[in-house]
Amino acid sequence: MTLLHIRNLSVDFATASGQFRAVDGVDQDVNESEILAIVGESGSGKSVSMLAVMGLLPWTATVTADELTFDGQDLLTMDPRARRKIVGKDLAMIFQEPMSSLNPCFTVGWQIREALRVHLGMGRRERQARAIELFEQVGIPDPEKRLSAFPHQMSGGMNQRVMIAMAIACKPKLLIADEPTTALDVTIQAQILDLLASLRDETGMGLVLITHDMGVVAETAERVSVQYAGQKIEEQPVVPLFETPHHPYTSALLDALPERATEKRLPTIPGVVPGQFDRPAGCLFSPRCQFANAKCKAEAPRPSSIELGHARCFYPLNSNERAAS
Amino acid sequence: MTDPVMTATALERHYEVSSGLFRASRTLKAVAGVEFALYPGKTLAVVGESGCGKSTLARMVTMIEEPTAGSLTLDGKPVVPEDWASLRKSVQIVFQDPYGSLNPRQRIGTILEEPLKINRPDMSNTERTAKAREMLGLVGLRPEHFDRYPHMFSGGQRQRIAIARALMLDPKVLVLDEPVSALDLSIQSSVLNLLVDLQERLQLAYLFISHDLSVVKHVADEVIVMYLGRAVEKGSRDTVFATPFHPYTKALLSATPQADPRAKKERIKLDGELPSPLAIPDGCPFAPRCWKVQEKCRATRPALFGDAHSAACFFPENSPT
Ligand SMILES: Nc1ncnc2c1ncn2[C@@H]1O[C@H](COP(=O)(O)OP(=O)(O)OP(=O)(O)O)[C@@H](O)[C@H]1O
Ligand SMILES: Nc1ncnc2c1ncn2[C@@H]1O[C@H](COP(=O)(O)OP(=O)(O)O)[C@@H](O)[C@H]1O
Ligand code: SF4
Ligand code: SF4
Ligand SMILES: [Mg+2]
Ligand SMILES: [Mg+2]
């Protein structure tokens, strides 16, 4: 069943230098019990699009969408109080900077019990028992003792586990994890990714994993959505995405991976991601695309069919038409 | 084989840290007994988890901090603090953060000329400017970038500027402390290519510090794996990646995600985390997390064992010869 359903989501920020479009016409579905990865370079709108779903953007942001539903409920027309009841309970998020979302003034135990009180109205005893259970579940040793620790007294890996424990405290239907392991060492990262996958197996929650690490994507995700300059430019199940990418950007990104290198000099993508003032007309990737022609520079491509991974490209790669021409 | 340009022998760096108001200070051994040799045109990579002493090693090699014990040589001569001022120009460093390492109020030209102003008073203004412009071209930036400020550049371009600055004094050794970790994939590959080109052209010796094993596998000739301040494995890139001896190296390799969804995942799960560097266990430092641990490991610390490929473990994976 579809948990999250997004059509034509855009986010504009009012900045000192004018309007800035951070998310541009994104469609996305997330099903129960599936792991969707969103990948893309820094600034491609991964965090902003999911913060828009959570309703957690600052007032300078204008969010528009044709459809935005969670678990069958329309988030666009829902009143803020009803939305606050869902966010943090059925719809939870692990934020990119763990330290900025844990309050340094309270013990981690207090913070997790408070979440349980607010959302589930549990009594004192029950809260403590559930907090211990949650810490055990995320692999925090010595949970009773750790509950009375402050965030700064714990390592990055432990704090990240606390964040996950808080996020799953109310058994969310959908968990959005924004770069949950970027700040961690690989051995700890492996533990956290296993933990997230096993939580999904046990509870059937949907998981959105935001990352820029292609290795993490390959090992964890089932479906992958690629963002570029605010747009979703391709989406495929994980195996075909790596083996037969349809969008030239996806393909170029994969070629640039050191582990795919066939010689000492790696393939590169010329130029940089467009910013606020140099957004090109036509296809946003056209200034960097080796296949760009006059049409690409003049006209913006629409997402193509599902068979072509919804690639926003006039000439998708690994397609029959392309092979024939 | 050519002579090494730099060597390190039994290098140590300790810090006295006070633990609480009235308690006696304790010794933190950030680096304990590291040895290596750097060769012209070759890359030695240092890998390991955060806090294992990589940056501390970099600060000693670049003469920012004096080793507590052990010695460094440069071109066969001992590196002693009295000579730092004259030796420093031969060993330059590039840091991870391309944002923090450039002065935002200086133009790129000024940033590049500054090391010459300080170290080469014999050079005229015109010579300095000419050299800075040449370097700009060498790292793939355009002449018009000379008068711009750092904030006008992308992360990858800023890292190019930092590399150009490090090369202004014609160093022999370049220490690269996580040089591409903050860069996006599409930018990372062009900076790695630049480093490969420069090394070939200038026969630079690289000390390449990184936690990203896929990058290390691509750039390194030799690899040192560090754990809690010690080298636990050393060898050529190919042998370390293909037949790791030390259980920690094996765990590190197995935990590194591969960008291939069909690859078999056989992760070795390590229990627990890095112990506090103030409470490094006696015996093998890896013992609390090691799945092969025996009584002996807890009692005695294993020394590095082996010639070209060595490891510090009593029960290594693919036994050293
Ligand atoms: N409050 C804000 N005001 C103005 N612009 C913003 C704001 N928040 C984000 N942006 C801009 O929106 C764009 C998308 O940002 P976002 O945080 O979603 O990127 P991201 O894909 O998550 O990148 P990263 O990989 O670096 O986390 C960026 O250009 C960013 O600078
Ligand atoms: N100036 C210092 N004072 C006290 N401890 C330090 C200092 N610099 C580094 N350390 C400690 O030394 C150890 C190694 O640090 P570092 O070399 O920065 O590791 P890495 O670069 O591998 O992440 C860490 O435990 C760190 O906290
Ligand atoms: S539309 Fe044209 S420029 Fe854009 S990605 Fe496709 S081929 Fe390249
Ligand atoms: S010496 Fe023992 S504890 Fe240490 S790595 Fe080898 S087997 Fe493991
Ligand atoms: Mg983000
Ligand atoms: Mg460091």
XYZ file of C-alpha atoms and ligand atoms in Angstrom:
722
model
C 0.000 0.000 0.000
C 1.168 3.538 -0.723
C 2.087 5.390 2.440
C 3.379 8.600 0.980
C 2.079 9.991 -2.272
C 3.594 13.170 -3.718
C 2.742 14.829 -7.031
C 4.410 17.935 -8.415
C 5.954 19.108 -5.155
C 7.834 22.409 -5.341
C 9.470 24.493 -2.651
C 10.488 28.121 -3.149
C 12.515 30.084 -0.637
C 12.274 33.841 -0.307
C 15.887 35.018 -0.114
C 17.489 38.471 -0.043
C 18.324 38.031 -3.703
C 14.868 36.861 -4.772
C 12.888 33.638 -5.051
C 14.903 30.443 -5.104
C 13.433 27.114 -6.217
C 14.993 24.374 -4.067
C 12.564 21.608 -5.043
C 11.058 21.578 -8.518
C 8.095 19.412 -9.525
C 8.946 16.231 -7.630
C 6.707 13.136 -7.818
C 7.323 10.376 -5.309
C 5.562 7.354 -3.877
C 6.711 5.345 -0.888
C 5.087 2.039 -0.043
C 4.667 0.202 3.208
C 7.624 -1.942 4.128
C 9.925 -0.679 1.399
C 13.265 1.111 1.459
C 13.494 4.025 -0.938
C 16.792 5.862 -1.267
C 16.977 9.464 -2.419
C 20.412 10.307 -3.780
C 21.883 13.461 -5.215
C 24.628 15.976 -4.713
C 24.734 18.552 -1.981
C 21.998 21.120 -2.512
C 19.889 18.959 -4.814
C 16.858 19.341 -2.547
C 16.827 15.978 -0.793
C 16.390 17.353 2.714
C 14.094 20.198 1.739
C 11.646 17.923 -0.086
C 11.293 15.644 2.930
C 11.147 18.541 5.397
C 8.246 19.814 3.266
C 6.468 16.490 3.803
C 7.069 16.801 7.539
C 5.835 20.407 7.512
C 9.053 21.528 9.148
C 10.309 24.230 6.771
C 10.783 27.833 7.919
C 8.199 30.506 7.040
C 10.366 31.756 4.176
C 9.515 28.572 2.288
C 6.479 28.301 -0.001
C 5.377 24.716 -0.527
C 3.092 23.819 -3.427
C 1.942 20.428 -4.646
C -0.865 18.903 -6.699
C -1.144 16.019 -4.265
C 0.507 15.320 -0.932
C -0.973 12.503 1.105
C 0.265 10.344 3.929
C -1.501 7.108 4.788
C -4.508 8.269 2.806
C -4.771 11.630 4.571
C -4.378 14.882 2.675
C -1.501 16.824 4.215
C -2.195 19.913 2.107
C -5.632 20.626 3.584
C -5.072 19.141 7.029
C -5.140 21.688 9.856
C -1.832 22.222 11.642
C -2.999 20.619 14.893
C -3.995 17.387 13.199
C -0.688 17.377 11.337
C 1.316 17.787 14.524
C -0.392 14.656 15.832
C 0.908 12.656 12.897
C 4.393 14.103 12.707
C 6.635 12.457 15.261
C 4.193 9.594 15.656
C 3.213 7.868 12.401
C 5.610 9.954 10.352
C 9.044 10.321 11.898
C 12.372 11.707 10.765
C 16.011 11.311 11.740
C 17.656 14.621 10.967
C 20.940 15.231 9.189
C 22.653 16.811 12.203
C 22.008 14.546 15.181
C 23.451 16.941 17.733
C 21.246 19.803 16.624
C 18.104 17.781 17.155
C 18.966 16.441 20.594
C 18.545 18.995 23.352
C 21.889 19.378 25.165
C 20.164 20.471 28.401
C 18.203 17.287 29.020
C 19.240 13.682 29.486
C 18.526 11.469 26.509
C 16.180 9.462 28.740
C 14.100 12.545 29.526
C 13.851 13.389 25.833
C 12.675 9.956 24.808
C 10.176 9.692 27.701
C 8.814 13.124 26.797
C 8.148 11.954 23.230
C 6.304 8.932 24.622
C 4.262 11.135 26.973
C 3.248 13.649 24.334
C 2.383 11.223 21.552
C 1.199 8.117 23.351
C 0.126 9.506 26.720
C 1.971 6.733 28.544
C 2.299 6.715 32.322
C 5.614 7.165 34.106
C 6.427 3.468 34.668
C 5.376 2.469 31.203
C 7.488 5.244 29.677
C 10.617 4.141 31.509
C 10.082 0.522 30.520
C 9.501 1.438 26.881
C 12.575 3.697 26.843
C 14.742 0.842 28.085
C 13.200 -1.484 25.531
C 13.906 1.015 22.737
C 17.533 1.472 23.760
C 17.957 -2.287 23.748
C 16.361 -2.483 20.338
C 18.822 -0.002 18.814
C 21.778 -1.729 20.421
C 22.723 0.734 23.160
C 24.560 -1.249 25.836
C 23.642 -0.710 29.468
C 20.360 1.100 28.668
C 19.340 2.002 32.222
C 22.604 3.807 32.806
C 22.672 5.459 29.366
C 19.179 6.909 29.809
C 20.564 9.325 32.382
C 23.401 10.524 30.143
C 23.442 13.896 28.392
C 24.022 13.964 24.622
C 27.543 15.401 24.931
C 28.563 12.481 27.138
C 28.044 9.997 24.332
C 29.821 9.243 21.075
C 28.422 10.156 17.655
C 27.363 6.580 17.050
C 25.505 6.376 20.368
C 23.736 9.697 19.802
C 22.693 8.524 16.360
C 21.178 5.436 18.004
C 19.358 7.641 20.494
C 17.955 9.622 17.551
C 16.770 6.411 15.953
C 15.268 5.199 19.231
C 13.349 8.490 19.540
C 12.215 8.343 15.932
C 10.873 4.797 16.260
C 9.512 5.311 19.785
C 5.936 5.606 18.545
C 6.255 2.846 15.940
C 6.037 5.116 12.897
C 4.542 3.877 9.664
C 7.118 5.853 7.730
C 10.626 6.779 8.835
C 12.639 9.353 6.923
C 16.356 9.044 7.670
C 18.390 12.014 6.396
C 22.051 10.981 5.997
C 21.795 8.850 9.139
C 25.358 7.541 8.891
C 27.351 10.217 7.090
C 29.117 11.385 10.235
C 29.909 7.873 11.439
C 32.756 5.439 10.880
C 32.094 2.566 8.476
C 31.954 -0.109 11.155
C 29.332 1.901 13.060
C 27.577 2.795 9.803
C 27.207 -0.914 9.040
C 25.581 -1.461 12.443
C 23.137 1.434 11.966
C 22.125 0.391 8.441
C 21.521 -3.179 9.608
C 19.458 -1.813 12.457
C 17.273 0.289 10.153
C 16.748 -2.630 7.776
C 15.839 -5.006 10.598
C 13.369 -2.476 12.053
C 11.707 -2.405 8.664
C 11.601 -6.213 8.599
C 10.061 -6.394 12.055
C 7.557 -3.549 11.906
C 6.797 -3.212 8.209
C 7.454 0.513 8.298
C 8.416 2.310 5.111
C 11.912 3.796 5.104
C 13.167 6.760 3.113
C 16.949 6.888 3.181
C 18.515 10.164 2.075
C 22.170 9.781 1.183
C 24.855 10.774 -1.280
C 26.793 7.513 -0.807
C 26.276 5.141 -3.732
C 27.672 2.249 -1.697
C 25.043 2.747 0.997
C 22.358 2.951 -1.683
C 23.481 -0.254 -3.394
C 23.567 -2.199 -0.152
C 20.445 -0.887 1.538
C 17.832 0.421 -0.882
C 15.229 -1.394 -2.946
C 14.229 1.558 -5.056
C 16.286 4.645 -5.833
C 15.284 8.153 -6.754
C 17.993 10.460 -8.121
C 17.719 14.225 -7.635
C 19.546 16.947 -9.488
C 19.186 20.691 -8.874
C 15.807 20.235 -7.163
C 14.317 17.867 -9.725
C 13.839 14.148 -9.582
C 15.616 13.053 -12.744
C 15.283 9.280 -12.519
C 13.826 6.496 -10.428
C 14.394 2.752 -10.718
C 14.683 -0.381 -8.623
C 18.205 -0.580 -7.293
C 19.688 -3.245 -9.591
C 18.639 -1.716 -12.927
C 19.559 1.748 -11.665
C 23.164 0.637 -11.234
C 23.254 -1.558 -14.322
C 21.153 0.290 -16.874
C 20.732 3.916 -15.787
C 18.484 5.904 -18.116
C 19.443 9.493 -17.302
C 22.856 10.737 -18.499
C 23.472 12.294 -15.060
C 22.916 9.001 -13.227
C 25.190 7.279 -15.686
C 27.941 9.900 -15.368
C 27.709 9.808 -11.574
C 28.160 6.041 -11.505
C 31.091 6.260 -13.925
C 32.834 8.706 -11.579
C 32.945 6.157 -8.740
C 36.571 5.266 -7.938
C 35.607 1.616 -7.450
C 34.380 1.392 -11.030
C 37.597 2.909 -12.359
C 39.327 1.031 -15.141
C 42.327 3.342 -15.211
C 44.075 5.846 -12.997
C 42.209 8.815 -14.461
C 38.543 8.771 -13.507
C 35.721 9.920 -15.758
C 34.518 13.352 -14.623
C 31.433 15.497 -15.047
C 32.484 18.947 -16.264
C 31.101 22.051 -14.588
C 29.055 22.347 -11.413
C 25.433 22.063 -10.278
C 23.544 25.235 -11.286
C 22.845 27.742 -8.520
C 20.181 30.358 -7.977
C 21.423 32.659 -10.719
C 22.652 30.309 -13.399
C 19.742 27.922 -13.750
C 19.818 27.085 -17.443
C 16.820 27.245 -19.742
C 15.754 23.825 -20.987
C 17.219 20.721 -19.375
C 18.925 21.579 -16.080
C 21.717 19.112 -16.819
C 22.342 20.399 -20.357
C 25.445 22.548 -19.554
C 27.202 19.413 -18.262
C 25.667 16.724 -20.457
C 27.777 15.134 -23.173
C 24.645 14.420 -25.222
C 23.113 17.900 -25.078
C 21.827 19.400 -28.327
C 19.906 22.535 -29.290
C 16.583 21.055 -28.219
C 17.933 20.193 -24.742
C 19.118 23.776 -24.293
C 15.783 25.271 -25.305
C 13.138 22.926 -23.939
C 12.729 21.347 -20.492
C 12.245 17.571 -20.709
C 9.305 16.047 -18.819
C 9.620 12.778 -16.899
C 9.480 9.850 -19.318
C 7.640 6.553 -18.890
C 8.100 4.155 -16.008
C 9.971 1.770 -18.340
C 12.540 4.526 -18.804
C 12.797 5.191 -15.089
C 10.792 8.441 -15.381
C 14.054 9.912 -16.701
C 13.766 13.655 -17.305
C 15.609 13.435 -20.586
C 14.762 13.638 -24.302
C 17.195 10.854 -25.120
C 17.236 8.337 -22.266
C 20.127 5.875 -22.191
C 19.696 2.105 -22.350
C 16.437 2.457 -24.244
C 15.287 0.692 -27.393
C 14.870 3.900 -29.399
C 18.364 4.937 -28.483
C 19.796 1.573 -29.416
C 18.002 1.739 -32.778
C 19.209 5.235 -33.664
C 64.749 1.573 -5.359
C 65.163 5.324 -5.009
C 65.839 6.754 -1.578
C 62.882 7.787 0.505
C 62.274 11.524 0.682
C 60.909 11.217 4.193
C 61.030 8.565 6.918
C 59.372 8.212 10.290
C 60.729 5.959 13.037
C 58.872 5.006 16.229
C 56.846 8.209 16.025
C 54.793 9.039 19.120
C 52.638 11.917 20.206
C 51.179 12.102 23.690
C 48.833 14.668 25.145
C 48.350 15.413 28.816
C 44.624 15.750 29.395
C 43.102 16.700 32.713
C 40.097 14.629 33.608
C 38.070 16.714 36.000
C 38.969 19.489 38.372
C 40.953 17.762 41.079
C 42.045 14.608 39.374
C 45.564 14.159 38.089
C 46.053 14.617 34.368
C 46.369 11.515 32.251
C 48.380 10.725 29.170
C 46.548 10.265 25.902
C 48.645 8.450 23.349
C 47.256 9.838 20.101
C 50.027 8.234 18.047
C 52.180 5.415 19.419
C 55.098 3.994 17.474
C 54.370 4.608 13.807
C 56.988 4.005 11.110
C 56.913 4.673 7.396
C 58.865 5.872 4.380
C 57.631 8.201 1.647
C 59.020 7.933 -1.874
C 58.977 10.467 -4.730
C 56.043 9.873 -7.054
C 54.404 7.417 -4.633
C 51.365 7.532 -2.376
C 51.218 6.136 1.126
C 47.657 6.026 2.421
C 46.762 6.058 6.100
C 43.332 4.662 6.896
C 41.421 4.167 10.115
C 38.383 5.332 12.036
C 37.997 8.802 13.484
C 40.256 9.426 16.432
C 42.823 6.795 15.495
C 45.539 9.439 15.170
C 45.611 10.234 11.463
C 45.506 14.010 11.805
C 47.944 13.963 14.711
C 50.357 12.080 12.465
C 49.819 14.716 9.773
C 50.625 17.529 12.213
C 53.917 15.903 13.169
C 54.915 15.230 9.578
C 54.170 18.833 8.599
C 56.093 20.171 11.586
C 53.109 21.764 13.230
C 53.667 19.663 16.352
C 56.795 18.075 17.739
C 56.752 14.302 18.267
C 56.865 13.227 21.913
C 59.248 10.483 20.861
C 60.693 8.989 17.704
C 62.157 10.752 14.721
C 61.512 12.058 11.236
C 64.006 12.521 8.454
C 63.737 14.581 5.306
C 66.162 13.815 2.482
C 68.200 11.780 4.933
C 68.586 14.625 7.434
C 66.894 14.608 10.844
C 63.883 16.872 11.243
C 64.498 18.817 14.438
C 62.528 21.874 15.619
C 65.579 24.148 15.137
C 65.419 23.433 11.413
C 61.631 23.455 11.041
C 61.525 26.919 9.538
C 63.776 25.951 6.652
C 62.376 22.437 6.178
C 58.676 23.270 6.279
C 58.507 24.462 2.719
C 59.321 20.929 1.574
C 56.334 19.417 3.377
C 52.950 21.020 2.730
C 49.419 20.055 3.727
C 45.916 20.181 2.237
C 43.013 19.854 4.661
C 39.572 18.316 4.302
C 37.559 21.471 4.613
C 37.865 23.615 1.498
C 35.737 26.276 3.214
C 37.608 26.732 6.447
C 41.134 26.613 5.136
C 41.067 29.737 2.940
C 40.937 33.286 4.295
C 37.620 34.694 3.022
C 38.986 38.260 2.886
C 41.914 37.486 0.617
C 41.827 37.274 -3.161
C 43.027 34.009 -4.675
C 46.156 35.705 -6.028
C 47.057 36.980 -2.561
C 46.407 33.558 -1.017
C 48.766 31.927 -3.492
C 51.497 34.548 -3.187
C 51.531 34.606 0.581
C 53.762 31.519 1.137
C 56.314 33.054 -1.259
C 56.231 36.409 0.530
C 57.099 34.695 3.782
C 59.575 32.098 2.563
C 61.121 33.599 -0.554
C 62.054 37.208 0.232
C 64.496 37.027 -2.678
C 61.638 36.921 -5.203
C 60.381 40.104 -6.832
C 56.685 41.026 -6.953
C 56.516 40.233 -10.662
C 58.155 36.851 -10.214
C 55.761 36.008 -7.396
C 52.713 36.954 -9.405
C 53.963 35.034 -12.410
C 54.480 31.916 -10.313
C 51.018 32.236 -8.720
C 49.390 32.581 -12.134
C 51.269 29.581 -13.427
C 50.120 27.513 -10.448
C 46.506 28.580 -11.029
C 46.730 27.102 -14.497
C 48.441 23.956 -13.225
C 45.500 23.116 -10.941
C 42.983 23.758 -13.699
C 41.648 27.183 -12.748
C 41.277 30.095 -15.141
C 43.359 33.310 -15.254
C 40.326 35.463 -14.388
C 40.018 33.571 -11.065
C 43.160 35.296 -9.826
C 41.341 38.346 -8.463
C 38.306 36.582 -7.009
C 37.497 35.741 -3.386
C 37.074 32.190 -1.989
C 33.289 32.472 -1.532
C 32.909 32.814 -5.285
C 34.181 29.263 -5.821
C 32.599 25.849 -5.517
C 33.902 23.271 -3.054
C 35.923 21.501 -5.713
C 37.451 24.742 -6.959
C 38.355 25.756 -3.414
C 40.107 22.440 -2.932
C 42.055 23.191 -6.128
C 43.060 26.547 -4.658
C 44.199 24.860 -1.446
C 46.271 22.414 -3.504
C 47.764 25.264 -5.539
C 48.724 27.107 -2.349
C 50.380 23.975 -0.959
C 52.446 23.663 -4.136
C 53.718 27.268 -4.243
C 56.951 26.453 -2.402
C 57.782 23.426 -4.590
C 57.356 20.873 -1.791
C 58.569 17.311 -2.072
C 55.956 15.897 0.254
C 52.255 16.695 0.195
C 50.133 15.617 3.157
C 46.503 15.258 2.119
C 44.201 15.011 5.156
C 40.837 13.765 3.818
C 41.238 15.915 0.680
C 38.079 14.765 -1.100
C 35.845 13.734 1.805
C 33.818 16.937 1.726
C 33.334 16.903 -2.035
C 30.449 15.569 -4.078
C 31.089 12.526 -6.207
C 31.084 14.423 -9.500
C 33.693 16.854 -8.141
C 35.704 14.267 -6.241
C 36.805 12.469 -9.390
C 38.250 15.592 -10.989
C 40.208 16.511 -7.838
C 41.576 12.951 -7.642
C 42.625 13.203 -11.290
C 44.357 16.491 -10.552
C 46.306 14.879 -7.715
C 47.362 12.024 -10.003
C 48.531 14.484 -12.691
C 50.463 16.650 -10.268
C 52.175 13.672 -8.702
C 53.341 12.407 -12.066
C 54.508 15.797 -13.194
C 56.232 16.942 -10.034
C 57.234 13.535 -8.589
C 55.534 14.429 -5.313
C 55.411 12.009 -2.388
C 51.866 11.850 -0.984
C 50.803 10.984 2.541
C 47.119 10.435 1.804
C 44.870 10.299 4.856
C 41.367 9.012 4.355
C 38.642 6.943 5.905
C 37.153 6.148 2.471
C 38.547 2.811 1.402
C 37.281 3.002 -2.166
C 39.243 6.231 -2.663
C 42.311 4.740 -0.984
C 42.136 1.653 -3.155
C 42.200 3.922 -6.172
C 45.087 6.222 -5.232
C 47.419 4.339 -2.882
C 50.624 2.478 -3.579
C 51.180 1.519 0.048
C 48.669 1.428 2.913
C 48.926 1.742 6.688
C 45.886 0.787 8.750
C 45.773 2.547 12.114
C 43.832 1.635 15.221
C 43.981 3.668 18.433
C 47.215 5.389 17.517
C 49.058 2.306 16.274
C 49.732 0.846 12.867
C 48.043 -2.552 12.927
C 48.739 -3.421 9.293
C 51.106 -2.237 6.564
C 51.678 -3.348 3.020
C 51.186 -2.680 -0.647
C 47.711 -1.600 -1.688
C 47.093 -4.830 -3.564
C 48.090 -7.198 -0.777
C 46.289 -5.292 1.966
C 43.044 -5.147 -0.011
C 43.252 -8.683 -1.389
C 44.592 -10.566 1.639
C 44.260 -8.485 4.793
C 46.085 -9.995 7.761
C 44.623 -8.071 10.653
C 41.052 -8.822 11.747
C 40.398 -5.085 12.047
C 41.450 -4.478 8.434
C 39.207 -7.314 7.372
C 36.287 -5.864 9.322
C 36.908 -2.408 7.890
C 36.931 -3.778 4.337
C 33.804 -5.824 4.893
C 31.958 -2.835 6.398
C 32.726 -0.560 3.462
C 29.623 -0.521 1.278
C 30.188 -1.505 -2.325
C 28.402 0.378 -5.074
C 27.147 -2.856 -6.569
C 23.690 -4.047 -5.560
C 24.494 -7.609 -6.602
C 27.625 -7.823 -4.454
C 27.368 -10.361 -1.668
C 27.125 -8.742 1.715
C 29.178 -10.676 4.183
C 29.711 -8.045 6.769
C 31.725 -8.832 9.811
C 29.812 -7.272 12.635
C 32.002 -5.653 15.212
C 30.554 -5.332 18.661
C 30.993 -2.101 20.512
C 32.864 1.002 19.515
C 36.376 2.316 19.603
C 37.433 2.355 23.274
C 38.326 5.732 24.757
C 41.884 6.675 23.772
C 42.475 7.252 27.485
C 41.581 3.662 28.303
C 43.384 1.670 25.662
C 43.450 -1.910 26.864
C 46.712 -3.612 27.714
C 47.512 -6.313 25.251
C 46.020 -6.043 21.787
C 44.096 -2.751 21.454
C 41.567 -4.473 19.197
C 40.871 -7.306 21.648
C 37.553 -5.890 23.035
C 36.024 -5.935 19.546
C 37.822 -8.888 17.996
C 35.986 -12.129 17.204
C 39.218 -14.112 17.295
C 40.409 -12.925 20.682
C 42.255 -15.435 22.910
C 43.715 -15.229 26.395
C 47.114 -14.315 24.978
C 45.743 -11.254 23.155
C 44.576 -9.668 26.387
C 47.883 -10.229 28.134
C 50.456 -9.192 25.536
C 50.427 -6.543 22.847
C 51.287 -8.051 19.464
C 54.050 -6.248 17.549
C 53.992 -5.624 13.798
C 55.222 -8.817 12.201
C 56.207 -9.477 8.578
C 58.364 -7.800 5.948
C 56.725 -6.198 2.929
C 53.268 -6.933 4.340
C 53.011 -6.856 8.106
C 50.347 -6.942 10.801
C 50.156 -6.712 14.577
C 48.120 -9.781 15.451
C 48.768 -13.161 17.055
C 46.167 -14.933 14.959
C 46.188 -13.196 11.582
C 43.739 -13.968 8.812
C 46.004 -14.836 5.900
C 49.135 -15.704 7.815
C 52.152 -13.420 7.151
C 55.191 -15.237 5.852
N 15.999 28.044 4.727
C 16.483 28.122 3.491
N 16.493 29.313 2.830
C 16.996 29.392 1.569
N 17.492 28.352 0.875
C 17.503 27.146 1.473
C 17.010 26.960 2.804
N 17.151 25.652 3.136
C 17.714 25.054 2.060
N 17.922 25.939 1.062
C 18.506 25.657 -0.255
O 17.724 24.654 -0.899
C 18.555 23.813 -1.692
C 18.299 22.351 -1.327
O 18.764 22.129 -0.007
P 18.750 20.727 0.702
O 19.111 20.950 2.132
O 17.464 20.030 0.415
O 19.920 19.949 -0.042
P 20.348 18.451 0.135
O 20.068 17.770 -1.156
O 19.740 17.868 1.367
O 21.921 18.621 0.290
P 22.990 17.926 1.303
O 23.418 16.698 0.586
O 24.088 18.956 1.352
O 22.304 17.712 2.588
C 19.993 24.272 -1.441
O 20.406 25.085 -2.513
C 19.894 25.060 -0.155
O 20.922 26.034 -0.095
N 45.592 18.703 21.108
C 45.074 17.565 21.604
N 44.885 17.417 22.928
C 44.374 16.252 23.432
N 43.990 15.197 22.683
C 44.149 15.291 21.349
C 44.689 16.470 20.728
N 44.708 16.272 19.381
C 44.201 15.031 19.174
N 43.877 14.439 20.347
C 43.334 13.081 20.523
O 44.202 12.186 19.865
C 43.476 11.136 19.218
C 43.791 11.117 17.719
O 43.218 12.269 17.122
P 43.341 12.606 15.587
O 44.761 12.510 15.173
O 42.655 13.916 15.350
O 42.505 11.423 14.921
P 41.966 11.252 13.394
O 42.551 12.335 12.544
O 42.467 9.891 13.025
O 40.487 11.290 13.483
C 42.009 11.410 19.523
O 41.630 10.651 20.640
C 41.986 12.883 19.835
O 40.893 13.214 20.668
S 17.647 16.202 -22.120
Fe 19.498 16.461 -23.332
S 20.877 17.622 -22.010
Fe 19.251 16.831 -20.717
S 20.072 14.943 -19.924
Fe 18.917 14.399 -21.740
S 20.416 14.435 -23.403
Fe 21.344 15.486 -21.679
S 45.940 -10.174 18.514
Fe 44.138 -11.319 19.116
S 42.630 -9.740 19.681
Fe 44.264 -8.735 18.554
S 43.526 -8.696 16.472
Fe 44.778 -10.535 16.644
S 43.327 -12.130 17.214
Fe 42.283 -10.210 17.543
Mg 20.541 17.471 3.269
Mg 41.275 13.824 11.349
